PDB file of C-alpha atoms in Angstrom:
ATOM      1  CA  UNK A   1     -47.890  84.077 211.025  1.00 51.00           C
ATOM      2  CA  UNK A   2     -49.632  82.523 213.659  1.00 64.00           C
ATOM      3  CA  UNK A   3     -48.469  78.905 212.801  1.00 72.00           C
ATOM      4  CA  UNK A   4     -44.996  80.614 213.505  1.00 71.00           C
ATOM      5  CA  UNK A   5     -45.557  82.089 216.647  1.00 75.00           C
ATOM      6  CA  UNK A   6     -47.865  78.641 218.206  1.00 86.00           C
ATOM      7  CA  UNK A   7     -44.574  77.592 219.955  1.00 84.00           C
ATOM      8  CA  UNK A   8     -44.299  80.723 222.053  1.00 89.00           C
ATOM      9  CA  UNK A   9     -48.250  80.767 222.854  1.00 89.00           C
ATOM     10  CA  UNK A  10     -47.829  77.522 224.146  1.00 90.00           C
ATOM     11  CA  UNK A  11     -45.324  78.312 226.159  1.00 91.00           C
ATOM     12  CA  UNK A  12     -46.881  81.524 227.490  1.00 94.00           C
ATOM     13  CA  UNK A  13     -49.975  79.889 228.168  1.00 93.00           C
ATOM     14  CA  UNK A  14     -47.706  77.027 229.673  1.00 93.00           C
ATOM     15  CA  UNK A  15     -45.480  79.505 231.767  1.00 95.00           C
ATOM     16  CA  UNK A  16     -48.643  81.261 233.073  1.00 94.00           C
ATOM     17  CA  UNK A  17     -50.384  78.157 234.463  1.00 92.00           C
ATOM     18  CA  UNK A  18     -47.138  77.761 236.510  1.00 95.00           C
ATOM     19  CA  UNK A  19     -46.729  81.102 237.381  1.00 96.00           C
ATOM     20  CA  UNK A  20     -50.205  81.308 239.094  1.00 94.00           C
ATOM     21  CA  UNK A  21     -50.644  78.417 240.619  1.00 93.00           C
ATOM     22  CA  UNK A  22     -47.410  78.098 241.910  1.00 95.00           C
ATOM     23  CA  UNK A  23     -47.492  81.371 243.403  1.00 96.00           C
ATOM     24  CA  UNK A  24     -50.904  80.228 244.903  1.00 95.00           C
ATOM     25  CA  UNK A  25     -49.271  77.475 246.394  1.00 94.00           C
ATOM     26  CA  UNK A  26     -46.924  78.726 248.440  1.00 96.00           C
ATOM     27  CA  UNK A  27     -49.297  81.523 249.796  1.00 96.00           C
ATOM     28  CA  UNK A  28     -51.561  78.879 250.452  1.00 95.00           C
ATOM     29  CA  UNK A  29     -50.804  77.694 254.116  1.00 95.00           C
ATOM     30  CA  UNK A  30     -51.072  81.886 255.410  1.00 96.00           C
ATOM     31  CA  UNK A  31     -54.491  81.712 253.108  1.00 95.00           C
ATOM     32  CA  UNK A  32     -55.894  78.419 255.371  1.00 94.00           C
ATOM     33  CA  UNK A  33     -54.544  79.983 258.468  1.00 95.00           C
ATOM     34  CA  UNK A  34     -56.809  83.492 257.586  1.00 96.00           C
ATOM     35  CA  UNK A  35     -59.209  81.506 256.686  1.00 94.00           C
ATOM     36  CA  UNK A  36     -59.968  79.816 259.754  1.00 92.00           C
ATOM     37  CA  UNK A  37     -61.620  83.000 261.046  1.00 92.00           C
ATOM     38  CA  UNK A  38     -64.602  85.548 259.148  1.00 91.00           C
ATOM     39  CA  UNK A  39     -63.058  88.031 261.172  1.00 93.00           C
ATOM     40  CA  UNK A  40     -59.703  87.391 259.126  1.00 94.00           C
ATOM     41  CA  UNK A  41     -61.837  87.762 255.354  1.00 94.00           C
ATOM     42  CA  UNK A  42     -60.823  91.639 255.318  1.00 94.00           C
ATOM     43  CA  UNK A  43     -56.802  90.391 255.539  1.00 96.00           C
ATOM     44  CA  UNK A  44     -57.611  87.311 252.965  1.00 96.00           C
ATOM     45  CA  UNK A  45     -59.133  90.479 250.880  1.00 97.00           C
ATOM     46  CA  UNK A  46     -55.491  92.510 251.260  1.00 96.00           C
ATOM     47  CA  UNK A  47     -53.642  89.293 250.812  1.00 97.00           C
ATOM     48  CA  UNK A  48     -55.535  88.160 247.373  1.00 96.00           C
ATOM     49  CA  UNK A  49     -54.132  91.857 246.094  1.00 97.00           C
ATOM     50  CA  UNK A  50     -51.053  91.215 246.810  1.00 97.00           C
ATOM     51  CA  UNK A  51     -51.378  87.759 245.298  1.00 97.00           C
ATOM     52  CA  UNK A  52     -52.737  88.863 241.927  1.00 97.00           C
ATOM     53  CA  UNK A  53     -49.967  92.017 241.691  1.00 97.00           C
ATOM     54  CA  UNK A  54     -47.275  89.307 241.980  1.00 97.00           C
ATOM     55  CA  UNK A  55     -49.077  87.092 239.768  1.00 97.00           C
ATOM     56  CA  UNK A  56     -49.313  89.717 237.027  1.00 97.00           C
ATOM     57  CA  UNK A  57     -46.034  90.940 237.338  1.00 97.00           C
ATOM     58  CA  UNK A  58     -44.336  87.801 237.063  1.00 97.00           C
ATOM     59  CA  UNK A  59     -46.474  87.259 233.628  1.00 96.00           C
ATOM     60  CA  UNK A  60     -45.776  90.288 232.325  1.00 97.00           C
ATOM     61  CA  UNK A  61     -49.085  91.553 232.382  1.00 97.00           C
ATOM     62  CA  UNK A  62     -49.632  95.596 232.867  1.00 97.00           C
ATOM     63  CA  UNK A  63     -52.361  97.372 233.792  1.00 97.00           C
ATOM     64  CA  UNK A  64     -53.852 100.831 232.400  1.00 97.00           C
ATOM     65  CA  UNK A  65     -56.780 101.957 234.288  1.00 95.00           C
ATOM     66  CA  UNK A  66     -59.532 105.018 233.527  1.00 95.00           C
ATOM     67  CA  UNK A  67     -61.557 106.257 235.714  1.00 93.00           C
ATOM     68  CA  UNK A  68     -64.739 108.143 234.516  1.00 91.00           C
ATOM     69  CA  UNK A  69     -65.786 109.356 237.510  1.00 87.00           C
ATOM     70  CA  UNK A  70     -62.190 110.135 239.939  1.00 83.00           C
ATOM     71  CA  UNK A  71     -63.847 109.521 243.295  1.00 84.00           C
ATOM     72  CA  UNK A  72     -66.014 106.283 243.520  1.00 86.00           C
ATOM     73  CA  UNK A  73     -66.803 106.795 247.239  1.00 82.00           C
ATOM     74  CA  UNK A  74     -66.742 104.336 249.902  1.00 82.00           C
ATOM     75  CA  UNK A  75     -68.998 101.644 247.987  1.00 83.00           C
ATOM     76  CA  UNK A  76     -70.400  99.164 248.360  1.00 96.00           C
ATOM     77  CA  UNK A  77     -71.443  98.139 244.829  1.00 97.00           C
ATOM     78  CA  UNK A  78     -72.597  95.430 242.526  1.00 97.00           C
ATOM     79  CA  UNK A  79     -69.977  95.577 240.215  1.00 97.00           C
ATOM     80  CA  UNK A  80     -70.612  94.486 236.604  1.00 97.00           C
ATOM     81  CA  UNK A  81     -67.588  93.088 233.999  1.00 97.00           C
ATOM     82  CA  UNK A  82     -67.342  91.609 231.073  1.00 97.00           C
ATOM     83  CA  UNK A  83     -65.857  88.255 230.856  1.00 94.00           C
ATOM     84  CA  UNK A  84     -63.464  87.352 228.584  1.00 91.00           C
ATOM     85  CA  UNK A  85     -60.288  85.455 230.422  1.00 93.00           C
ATOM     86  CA  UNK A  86     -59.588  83.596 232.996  1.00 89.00           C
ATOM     87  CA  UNK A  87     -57.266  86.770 233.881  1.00 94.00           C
ATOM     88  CA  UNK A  88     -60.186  88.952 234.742  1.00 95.00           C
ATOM     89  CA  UNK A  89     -60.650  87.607 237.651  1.00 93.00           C
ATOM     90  CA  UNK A  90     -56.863  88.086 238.796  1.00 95.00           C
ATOM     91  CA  UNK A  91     -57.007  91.548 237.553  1.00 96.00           C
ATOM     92  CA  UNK A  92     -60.105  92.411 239.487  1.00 97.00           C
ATOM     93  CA  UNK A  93     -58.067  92.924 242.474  1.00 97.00           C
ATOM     94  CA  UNK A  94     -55.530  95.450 241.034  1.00 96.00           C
ATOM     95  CA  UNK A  95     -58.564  97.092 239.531  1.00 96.00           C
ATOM     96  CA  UNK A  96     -60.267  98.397 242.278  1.00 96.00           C
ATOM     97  CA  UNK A  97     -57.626  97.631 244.912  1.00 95.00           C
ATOM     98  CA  UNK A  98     -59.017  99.618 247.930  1.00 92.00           C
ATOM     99  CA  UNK A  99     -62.342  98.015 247.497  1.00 92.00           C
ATOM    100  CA  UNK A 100     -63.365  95.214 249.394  1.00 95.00           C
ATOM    101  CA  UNK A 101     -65.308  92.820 247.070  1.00 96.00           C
ATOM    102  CA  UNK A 102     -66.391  89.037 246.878  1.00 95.00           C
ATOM    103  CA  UNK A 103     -67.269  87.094 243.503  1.00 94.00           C
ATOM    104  CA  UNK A 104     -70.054  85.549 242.805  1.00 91.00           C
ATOM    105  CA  UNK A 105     -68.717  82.719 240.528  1.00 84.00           C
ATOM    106  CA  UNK A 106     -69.634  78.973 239.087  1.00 81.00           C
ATOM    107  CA  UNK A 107     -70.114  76.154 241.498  1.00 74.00           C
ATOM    108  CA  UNK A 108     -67.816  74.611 239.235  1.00 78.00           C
ATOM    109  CA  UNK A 109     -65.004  76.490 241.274  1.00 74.00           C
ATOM    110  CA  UNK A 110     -65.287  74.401 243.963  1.00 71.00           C
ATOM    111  CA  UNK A 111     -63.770  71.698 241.952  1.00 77.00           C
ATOM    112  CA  UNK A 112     -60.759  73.348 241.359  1.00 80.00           C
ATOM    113  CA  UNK A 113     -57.408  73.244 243.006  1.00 79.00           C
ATOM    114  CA  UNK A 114     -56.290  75.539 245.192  1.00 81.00           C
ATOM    115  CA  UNK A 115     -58.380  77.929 243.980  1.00 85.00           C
ATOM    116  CA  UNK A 116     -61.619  76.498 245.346  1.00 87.00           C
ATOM    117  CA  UNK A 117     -60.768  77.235 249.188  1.00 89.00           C
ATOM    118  CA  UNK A 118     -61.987  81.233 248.220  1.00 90.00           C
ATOM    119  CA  UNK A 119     -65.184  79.596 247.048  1.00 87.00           C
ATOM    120  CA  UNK A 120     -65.852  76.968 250.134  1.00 83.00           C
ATOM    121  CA  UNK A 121     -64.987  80.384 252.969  1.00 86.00           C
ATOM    122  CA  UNK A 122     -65.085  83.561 251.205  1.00 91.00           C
ATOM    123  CA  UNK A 123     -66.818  84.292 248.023  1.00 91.00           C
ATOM    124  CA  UNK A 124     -70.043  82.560 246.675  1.00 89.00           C
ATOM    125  CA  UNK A 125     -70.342  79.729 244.436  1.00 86.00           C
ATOM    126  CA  UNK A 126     -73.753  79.613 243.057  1.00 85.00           C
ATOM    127  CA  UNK A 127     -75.676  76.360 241.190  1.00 80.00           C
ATOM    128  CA  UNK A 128     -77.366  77.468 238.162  1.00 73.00           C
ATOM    129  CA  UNK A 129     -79.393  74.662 237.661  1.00 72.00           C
ATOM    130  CA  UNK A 130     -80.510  74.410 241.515  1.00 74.00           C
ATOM    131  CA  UNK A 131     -83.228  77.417 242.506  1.00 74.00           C
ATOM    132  CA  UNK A 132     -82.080  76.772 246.258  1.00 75.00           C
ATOM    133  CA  UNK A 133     -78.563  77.257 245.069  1.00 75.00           C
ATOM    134  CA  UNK A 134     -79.321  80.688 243.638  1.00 77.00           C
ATOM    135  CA  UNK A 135     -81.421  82.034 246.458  1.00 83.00           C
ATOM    136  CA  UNK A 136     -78.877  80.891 248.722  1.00 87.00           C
ATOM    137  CA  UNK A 137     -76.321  83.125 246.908  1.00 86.00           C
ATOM    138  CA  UNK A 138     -78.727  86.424 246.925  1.00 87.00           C
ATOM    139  CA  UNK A 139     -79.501  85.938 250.025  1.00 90.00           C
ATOM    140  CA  UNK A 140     -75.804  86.105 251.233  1.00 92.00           C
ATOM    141  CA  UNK A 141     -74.719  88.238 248.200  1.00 93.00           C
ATOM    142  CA  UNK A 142     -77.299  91.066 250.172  1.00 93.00           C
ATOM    143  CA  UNK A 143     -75.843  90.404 253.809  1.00 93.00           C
ATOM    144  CA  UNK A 144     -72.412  90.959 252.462  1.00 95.00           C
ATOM    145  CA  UNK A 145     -73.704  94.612 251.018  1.00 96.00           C
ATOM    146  CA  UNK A 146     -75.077  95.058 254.391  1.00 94.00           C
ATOM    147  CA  UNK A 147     -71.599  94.285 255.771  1.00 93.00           C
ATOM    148  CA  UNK A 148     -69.879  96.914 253.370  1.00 94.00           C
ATOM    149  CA  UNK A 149     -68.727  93.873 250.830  1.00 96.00           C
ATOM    150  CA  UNK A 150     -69.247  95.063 247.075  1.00 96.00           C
ATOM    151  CA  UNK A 151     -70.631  91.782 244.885  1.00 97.00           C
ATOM    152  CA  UNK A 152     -68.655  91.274 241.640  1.00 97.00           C
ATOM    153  CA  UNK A 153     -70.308  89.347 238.740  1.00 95.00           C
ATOM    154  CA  UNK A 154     -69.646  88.351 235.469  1.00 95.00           C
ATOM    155  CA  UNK A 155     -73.580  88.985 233.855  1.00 95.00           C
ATOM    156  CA  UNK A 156     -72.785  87.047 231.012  1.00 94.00           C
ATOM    157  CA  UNK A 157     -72.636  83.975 233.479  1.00 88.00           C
ATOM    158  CA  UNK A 158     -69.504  82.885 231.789  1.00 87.00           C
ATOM    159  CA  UNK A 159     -67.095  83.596 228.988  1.00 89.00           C
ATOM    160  CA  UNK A 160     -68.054  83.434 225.329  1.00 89.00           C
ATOM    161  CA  UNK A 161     -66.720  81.438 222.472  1.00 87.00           C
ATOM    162  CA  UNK A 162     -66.748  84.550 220.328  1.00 88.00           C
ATOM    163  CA  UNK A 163     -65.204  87.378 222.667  1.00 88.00           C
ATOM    164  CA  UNK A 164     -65.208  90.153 222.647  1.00 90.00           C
ATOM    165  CA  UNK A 165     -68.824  90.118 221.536  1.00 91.00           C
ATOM    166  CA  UNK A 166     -70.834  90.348 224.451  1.00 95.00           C
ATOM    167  CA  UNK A 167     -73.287  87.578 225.760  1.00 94.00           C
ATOM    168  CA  UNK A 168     -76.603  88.589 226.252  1.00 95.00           C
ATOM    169  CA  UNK A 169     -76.891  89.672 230.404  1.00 96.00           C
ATOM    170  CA  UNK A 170     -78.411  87.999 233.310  1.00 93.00           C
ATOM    171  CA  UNK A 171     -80.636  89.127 235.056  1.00 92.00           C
ATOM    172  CA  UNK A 172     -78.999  87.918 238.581  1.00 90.00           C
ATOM    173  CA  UNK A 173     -76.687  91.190 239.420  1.00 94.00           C
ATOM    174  CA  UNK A 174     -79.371  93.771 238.653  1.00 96.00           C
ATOM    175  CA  UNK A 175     -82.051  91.989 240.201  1.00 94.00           C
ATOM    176  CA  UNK A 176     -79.835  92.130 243.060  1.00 95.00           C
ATOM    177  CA  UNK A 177     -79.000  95.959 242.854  1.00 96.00           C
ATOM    178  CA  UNK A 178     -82.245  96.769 242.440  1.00 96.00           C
ATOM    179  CA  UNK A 179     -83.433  95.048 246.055  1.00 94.00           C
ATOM    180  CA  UNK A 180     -80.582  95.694 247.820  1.00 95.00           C
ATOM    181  CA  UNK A 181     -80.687  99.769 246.242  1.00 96.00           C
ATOM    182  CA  UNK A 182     -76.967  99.240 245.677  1.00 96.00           C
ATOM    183  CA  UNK A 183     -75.209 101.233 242.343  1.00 97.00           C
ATOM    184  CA  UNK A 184     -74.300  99.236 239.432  1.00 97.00           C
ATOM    185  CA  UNK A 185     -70.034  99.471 239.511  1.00 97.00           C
ATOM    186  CA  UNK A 186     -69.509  98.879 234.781  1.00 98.00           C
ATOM    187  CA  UNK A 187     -66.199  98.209 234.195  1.00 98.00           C
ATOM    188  CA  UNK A 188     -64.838  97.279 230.382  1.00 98.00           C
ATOM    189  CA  UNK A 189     -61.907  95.047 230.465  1.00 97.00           C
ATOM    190  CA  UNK A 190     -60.663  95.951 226.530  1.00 96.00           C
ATOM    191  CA  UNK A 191     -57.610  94.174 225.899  1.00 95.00           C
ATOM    192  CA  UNK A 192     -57.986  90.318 228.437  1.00 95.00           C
ATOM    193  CA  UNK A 193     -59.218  88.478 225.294  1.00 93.00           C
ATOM    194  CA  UNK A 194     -55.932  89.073 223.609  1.00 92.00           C
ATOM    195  CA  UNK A 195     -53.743  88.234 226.300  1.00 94.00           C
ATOM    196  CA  UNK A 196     -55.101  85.022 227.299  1.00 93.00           C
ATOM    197  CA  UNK A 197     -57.972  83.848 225.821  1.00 89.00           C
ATOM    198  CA  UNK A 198     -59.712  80.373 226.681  1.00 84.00           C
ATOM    199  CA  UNK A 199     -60.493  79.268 223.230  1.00 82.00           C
ATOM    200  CA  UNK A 200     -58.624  77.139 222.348  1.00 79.00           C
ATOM    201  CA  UNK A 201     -58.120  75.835 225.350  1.00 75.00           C
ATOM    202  CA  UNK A 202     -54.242  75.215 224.380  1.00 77.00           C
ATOM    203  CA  UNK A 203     -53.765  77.245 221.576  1.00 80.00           C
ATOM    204  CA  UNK A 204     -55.486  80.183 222.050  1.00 81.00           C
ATOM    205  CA  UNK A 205     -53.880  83.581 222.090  1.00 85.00           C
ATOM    206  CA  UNK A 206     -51.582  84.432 224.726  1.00 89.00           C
ATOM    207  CA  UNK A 207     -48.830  87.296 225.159  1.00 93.00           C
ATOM    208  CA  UNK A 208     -47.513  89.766 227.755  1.00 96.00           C
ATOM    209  CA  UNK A 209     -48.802  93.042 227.423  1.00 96.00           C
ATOM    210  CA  UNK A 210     -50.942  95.934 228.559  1.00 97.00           C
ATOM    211  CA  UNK A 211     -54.764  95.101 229.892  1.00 97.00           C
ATOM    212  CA  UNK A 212     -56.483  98.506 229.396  1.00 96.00           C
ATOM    213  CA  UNK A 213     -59.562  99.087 231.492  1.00 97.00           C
ATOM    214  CA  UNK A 214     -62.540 101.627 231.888  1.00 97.00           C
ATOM    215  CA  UNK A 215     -64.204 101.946 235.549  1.00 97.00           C
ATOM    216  CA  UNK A 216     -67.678 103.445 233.897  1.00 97.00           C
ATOM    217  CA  UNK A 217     -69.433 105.813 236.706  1.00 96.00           C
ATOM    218  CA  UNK A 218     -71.813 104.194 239.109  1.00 96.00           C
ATOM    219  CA  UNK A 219     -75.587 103.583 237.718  1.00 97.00           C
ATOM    220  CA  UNK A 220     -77.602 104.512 241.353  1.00 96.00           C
ATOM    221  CA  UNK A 221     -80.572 102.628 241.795  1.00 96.00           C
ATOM    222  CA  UNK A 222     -82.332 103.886 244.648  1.00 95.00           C
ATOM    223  CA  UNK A 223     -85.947 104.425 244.363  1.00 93.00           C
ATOM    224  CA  UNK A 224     -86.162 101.552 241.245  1.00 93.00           C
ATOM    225  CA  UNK A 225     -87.914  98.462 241.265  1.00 93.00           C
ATOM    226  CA  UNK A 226     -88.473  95.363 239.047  1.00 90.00           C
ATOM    227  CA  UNK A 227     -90.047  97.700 235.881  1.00 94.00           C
ATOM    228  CA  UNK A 228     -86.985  98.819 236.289  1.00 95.00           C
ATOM    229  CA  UNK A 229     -84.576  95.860 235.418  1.00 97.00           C
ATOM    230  CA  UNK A 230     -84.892  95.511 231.642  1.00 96.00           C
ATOM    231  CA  UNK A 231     -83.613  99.336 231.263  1.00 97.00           C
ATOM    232  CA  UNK A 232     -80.828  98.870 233.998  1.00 97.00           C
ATOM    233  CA  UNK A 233     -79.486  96.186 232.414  1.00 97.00           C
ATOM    234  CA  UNK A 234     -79.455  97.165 229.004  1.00 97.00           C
ATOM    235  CA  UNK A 235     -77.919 100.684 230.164  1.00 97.00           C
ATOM    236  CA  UNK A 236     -75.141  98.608 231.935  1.00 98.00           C
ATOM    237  CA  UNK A 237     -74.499  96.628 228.316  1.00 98.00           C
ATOM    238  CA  UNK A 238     -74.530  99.517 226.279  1.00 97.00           C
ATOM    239  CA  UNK A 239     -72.038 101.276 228.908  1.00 97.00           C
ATOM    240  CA  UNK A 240     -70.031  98.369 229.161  1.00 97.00           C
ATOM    241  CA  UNK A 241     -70.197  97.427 225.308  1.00 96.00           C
ATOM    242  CA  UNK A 242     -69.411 100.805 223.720  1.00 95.00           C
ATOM    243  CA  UNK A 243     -65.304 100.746 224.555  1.00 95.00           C
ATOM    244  CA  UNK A 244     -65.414  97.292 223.317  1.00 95.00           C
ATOM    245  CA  UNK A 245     -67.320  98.259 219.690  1.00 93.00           C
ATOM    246  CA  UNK A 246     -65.183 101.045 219.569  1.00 90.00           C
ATOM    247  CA  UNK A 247     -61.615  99.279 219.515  1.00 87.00           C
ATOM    248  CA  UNK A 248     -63.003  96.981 217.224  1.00 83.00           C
ATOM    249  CA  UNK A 249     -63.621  99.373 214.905  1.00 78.00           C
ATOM    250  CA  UNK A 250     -59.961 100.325 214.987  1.00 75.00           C
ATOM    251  CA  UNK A 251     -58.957  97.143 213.901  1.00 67.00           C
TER     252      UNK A 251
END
């Protein structure tokens, strides 16, 4: 069956590439222009939502959010997803629309086109393999909090071969709740893995369709400290996990 359907993922995945960065490309100039100015970074925010809800439409990609707890508040958070598409990240901002967030993503980024102008003026592209890198990133990843910016990242520090199994977390994002005293934000994306997946790179599954999504409620961590780390994270896996085991199980 899938041998039949291989033309249309290529296609898809084909049609998608095009779709995103061409839509990219002719918001880019107004993008450069807002980006001129950190005073601007709150419109760039609105703008990037409007982006990804054209983006998404135009691939035929839906959206089906729950909410376990109704009113998040104001914010800020750290907010923790699993990874398992390059369409998270697009879907991020229809997500949690209303609240302002940077990524923290792969220095990597800043090789890519188009895309990487986010990571060179507005969100934070971190070095792995340099220690200066990554304090350089917490350090701004806590004045951002300060400024009312909520910190999104990825804890499994990239996207698995074998989604949706989760990778094992980092310790980056709850190291950086904890000093900061800023909630953990869980949020399960179920369904990105079937929609696009990376793996293989061309011929990996692809399709329109619905992208269901939990928004877990808010793990505080006021009064917590680095004892505390080992229990936060693995509370934010299990949280974060349990949708994920449970539509497996389904199928």
């Amino acid at each position: 069956m899938k041998i039949l359907l291989l033309p249309f993922i290529i296609v898809y995945r084909v049609y998608f590439a095009l779709v995103f960065f061409l839509v990219l490309l002719i918001l880019y100039p107004i993008f450069w222009i807002l980006l001129l100015r950190e005073e601007n970074f709150t419109r760039v925010f609105k703008l990037k939502v409007f982006t990804a809800r054209i983006i998404l439409f135009f691939d035929f990609v839906w959206l089906n959010r729950k909410f376990e707890q109704p009113d998040l508040g104001e914010g800020p958070y750290v907010i923790c997803a699993n990874h398992a598409s390059y369409l998270d990240i697009i879907l991020m901002y229809r997500i949690l629309p209303r609240k302002r967030f940077l990524f923290i993503g792969k220095s990597e980024l800043l090789k890519w086109p188009i895309i990487n102008i986010f990571f060179k003026k507005v969100d934070i592209a971190v070095n792995r393999e340099k220690r200066s890198s990554g304090m350089r990133a917490i350090i701004r990843a806590r004045n951002e909090l300060k400024n009312g910016w909520s910190i999104v990242i990825f804890p499994e520090g990239g996207i698995p071969v074998d989604t949706p199994i989760l990778a094992p977390f980092k310790n980056g994002a709850f190291t950086l709740a904890i000093d900061s005293e800023i909630p953990i934000l869980p949020i399960t994306i179920i369904d990105n893995w079937k929609l696009f997946n990376v793996y293989p790179f061309l011929t990996g599954p692809a399709r329109p369709g619905v992208s269901r999504v939990i928004i877990h409620k808010p793990i505080p961590t006021v009064g917590m400290n680095k004892k505390d780390l080992i229990n936060l994270r693995q509370r934010t896996f299990d949280m974060i996990n349990g949708p994920l085991l449970e539509d497996n199980a389904k199928n």
